[in-house]
Every structure is written in structure tokens, then in C-alpha cells.
Tab-separated table of C-alpha atoms in Angstrom:
chain	number	residue	atom	x	y	z
M	21	MET	CA	14.053	15.129	10.892
M	22	MET	CA	15.059	12.427	13.406
M	23	PHE	CA	11.927	10.486	12.495
M	24	ASP	CA	12.648	10.648	8.831
M	25	SER	CA	16.126	9.057	9.218
M	26	PHE	CA	14.804	6.525	11.621
M	27	TYR	CA	11.860	5.764	8.861
M	28	ARG	CA	14.164	5.235	6.106
M	29	ALA	CA	16.223	3.083	8.222
M	30	PHE	CA	13.190	1.064	9.194
M	31	GLU	CA	12.371	0.943	5.303
M	32	ARG	CA	15.583	-0.340	4.308
M	33	LEU	CA	15.676	-2.952	7.119
M	34	THR	CA	12.187	-4.252	6.115
M	35	ALA	CA	13.538	-4.467	2.394
M	36	VAL	CA	16.319	-6.544	3.484
M	37	LEU	CA	14.350	-8.747	5.678
M	38	ALA	CA	11.878	-9.329	2.463
M	39	ALA	CA	14.814	-9.840	0.310
M	40	ILE	CA	15.899	-12.740	2.667
M	41	ALA	CA	12.275	-13.926	2.698
M	42	ALA	CA	12.116	-14.212	-0.854
M	43	SER	CA	15.335	-15.775	-1.114
M	44	LEU	CA	13.971	-18.456	1.275
M	45	VAL	CA	10.811	-19.112	-0.905
M	46	LEU	CA	13.231	-19.458	-3.790
M	47	ALA	CA	15.414	-22.023	-1.958
M	48	MET	CA	12.443	-24.026	-0.438
M	49	SER	CA	11.047	-24.112	-4.257
M	50	LEU	CA	14.359	-25.571	-5.009
M	51	TRP	CA	14.852	-28.233	-2.448
M	52	ILE	CA	11.073	-29.157	-2.850
M	53	THR	CA	11.362	-29.844	-6.508
M	54	TYR	CA	14.518	-31.746	-5.795
M	55	ASP	CA	12.755	-33.881	-3.480
M	56	VAL	CA	9.695	-34.539	-5.731
M	57	LEU	CA	12.047	-35.279	-8.746
M	58	SER	CA	14.260	-37.867	-6.452
M	59	ARG	CA	10.980	-39.350	-5.336
M	60	TYR	CA	9.647	-39.680	-8.746
M	61	PHE	CA	12.783	-40.816	-10.593
M	62	PHE	CA	14.943	-42.571	-8.114
M	63	ASP	CA	12.345	-43.815	-5.432
M	64	ALA	CA	14.507	-42.061	-2.981
M	65	SER	CA	12.845	-39.175	-0.643
M	66	SER	CA	14.699	-36.481	1.339
M	67	PRO	CA	13.305	-36.336	4.799
M	68	TRP	CA	15.203	-33.288	5.654
M	69	ALA	CA	13.126	-31.054	2.934
M	70	PHE	CA	10.138	-31.552	4.949
M	71	ASP	CA	11.391	-30.296	8.221
M	72	LEU	CA	13.472	-27.388	6.253
M	73	SER	CA	10.461	-26.309	4.660
M	74	GLU	CA	8.297	-26.044	8.021
M	75	TYR	CA	11.100	-24.217	9.456
M	76	ALA	CA	11.522	-21.860	6.363
M	77	LEU	CA	7.781	-21.112	6.355
M	78	VAL	CA	7.891	-19.703	9.982
M	79	TRP	CA	10.917	-17.554	8.743
M	80	ILE	CA	9.384	-16.567	5.547
M	81	THR	CA	6.191	-15.319	7.309
M	82	PHE	CA	8.134	-13.214	10.086
M	83	LEU	CA	10.604	-11.902	7.810
M	84	GLY	CA	8.013	-10.757	5.023
M	85	ALA	CA	5.664	-9.586	7.492
M	86	PRO	CA	6.872	-5.992	8.223
M	87	TRP	CA	7.792	-5.091	4.752
M	88	VAL	CA	4.046	-6.229	3.567
M	89	LEU	CA	2.613	-4.006	6.284
M	90	LEU	CA	4.911	-1.373	5.481
M	91	GLN	CA	3.844	-1.163	1.876
M	92	ASP	CA	0.084	-1.704	2.927
M	93	ARG	CA	-0.480	-4.996	1.083
M	94	HIS	CA	-1.768	-6.710	3.938
M	95	VAL	CA	-5.398	-8.527	3.678
M	96	ARG	CA	-8.247	-6.451	4.895
M	97	ILE	CA	-12.182	-6.695	4.905
M	98	GLU	CA	-12.505	-3.519	2.978
M	99	LEU	CA	-16.130	-4.241	2.241
M	100	LEU	CA	-17.225	-3.652	5.968
M	101	VAL	CA	-14.898	-0.512	6.475
M	102	ASP	CA	-15.636	1.387	3.294
M	103	VAL	CA	-19.135	1.672	4.002
M	104	LEU	CA	-18.349	3.362	7.249
M	105	PRO	CA	-17.988	7.328	7.637
M	106	VAL	CA	-14.377	8.386	7.453
M	107	ARG	CA	-14.394	9.220	11.226
M	108	ALA	CA	-15.473	5.869	11.814
M	109	GLN	CA	-12.976	4.570	9.713
M	110	ARG	CA	-10.174	6.236	11.323
M	111	MET	CA	-11.180	5.184	14.764
M	112	LEU	CA	-11.551	1.773	13.741
M	113	GLY	CA	-8.187	1.953	12.091
M	114	ILE	CA	-6.653	3.278	15.534
M	115	LEU	CA	-8.563	0.636	17.376
M	116	VAL	CA	-7.161	-2.138	15.099
M	117	CYS	CA	-3.632	-0.908	15.438
M	118	VAL	CA	-3.740	-0.749	19.202
M	119	THR	CA	-5.212	-4.079	19.512
M	120	ALA	CA	-2.443	-5.292	17.144
M	121	ILE	CA	0.168	-3.725	19.281
M	122	VAL	CA	-0.909	-5.214	22.404
M	123	ILE	CA	-1.486	-8.682	20.855
M	124	CYS	CA	2.309	-8.535	19.355
M	125	ALA	CA	3.403	-7.411	22.651
M	126	ILE	CA	2.032	-10.602	24.320
M	127	LEU	CA	3.278	-12.721	21.621
M	128	THR	CA	6.772	-11.477	21.606
M	129	TRP	CA	6.725	-11.764	25.734
M	130	ARG	CA	5.263	-15.295	25.554
M	131	THR	CA	7.554	-16.457	22.743
M	132	GLY	CA	10.760	-14.797	24.386
M	133	VAL	CA	9.869	-16.707	27.640
M	134	ALA	CA	9.682	-19.804	25.799
M	135	ALA	CA	12.710	-19.328	23.738
M	136	LEU	CA	14.910	-18.323	26.807
M	137	GLN	CA	13.566	-21.673	28.535
M	138	TYR	CA	14.379	-23.506	25.565
M	139	PHE	CA	17.910	-21.954	25.310
M	140	GLU	CA	18.489	-22.366	29.194
M	141	ARG	CA	17.418	-26.251	29.000
M	142	GLY	CA	19.376	-26.930	25.592
M	143	GLN	CA	16.287	-28.348	24.113
M	144	MET	CA	16.616	-29.717	20.720
M	145	MET	CA	13.911	-30.158	17.795
M	146	PRO	CA	12.457	-33.810	17.877
M	147	ARG	CA	13.253	-34.005	14.076
M	148	ILE	CA	15.377	-35.331	11.408
M	149	TRP	CA	17.655	-32.156	11.861
M	150	ARG	CA	18.503	-31.966	15.612
M	151	ILE	CA	18.822	-28.257	15.910
M	152	PRO	CA	18.289	-26.400	19.107
M	153	ARG	CA	14.815	-25.238	19.622
M	154	ILE	CA	15.583	-21.632	20.114
M	155	TRP	CA	16.282	-21.051	16.263
M	156	PRO	CA	12.614	-21.549	15.056
M	157	TYR	CA	11.628	-19.497	17.888
M	158	SER	CA	14.214	-16.508	17.602
M	159	ILE	CA	12.418	-15.243	14.738
């Protein structure tokens, strides 16, 4: 019973994160369109659009990934897996999940250490938008 309520809460959280990611995709398409049109018609570029797109792509990836995985919509090499016996498929699936957990834990640890160092040192991104380096890493 407790697991069901936890799972429903996790589903809601991933849906909210996916909605934020989708909103970022929409916003990014608007500011890129603005940048292209302003360059074409007025010969004036918007250098902030490129930096903002880089940041948005990182956030879109990490905000949307939990929903994609929860919906089982991620990319797989089914051609190889489908020819295996069911037991081997299960074992391979468990191995892939355990490997993913280990890799995610390592990435979380290393990124967390880097983000903490950026925060403590007050490092800024060397871009048009001088934002604290912690923000792109916080996701």
C-alpha cells in the first residue's frame, strides 16, 4: 500500500518534470525562431539565444528522462534482446538496471562534488550570461 502511494507520487513528479521539459522545448523553439528571423530581416543576432539553448538542452534532457523511462519509451536494441530466451532477457534486464544504477550513482556523486566546488568558489559560466556555474549543474 505504501509503495503504491509512493509510485503514484513519483508518477506525478515525473509528469510535472516532463511538462517543464516540454515547456522548455516550446520556449526554445520560440527564441530560436526569433533569433533566426531577427538575423534574416534585421541583420541582428541574439547571442544570448545560443547560450540559453545550451542550458535548456541540458535541463530538457534531465527533466524529461525520468518520464521517458517510466513510460518505457527509451531506446533499446530489441533486435538482439528479442532472440534471447525469456530467462536470459530477464537476467540481462537486471544486469542493465544494476549497471545503470551504479553509473547514475557515480555521475550523481561526481557532479555533486563539482557543483559544490562551483558553489563554494562562486564560479561563473564564461558566457554572455554570467550566471553561477552551479545552475547548469544543479539539474
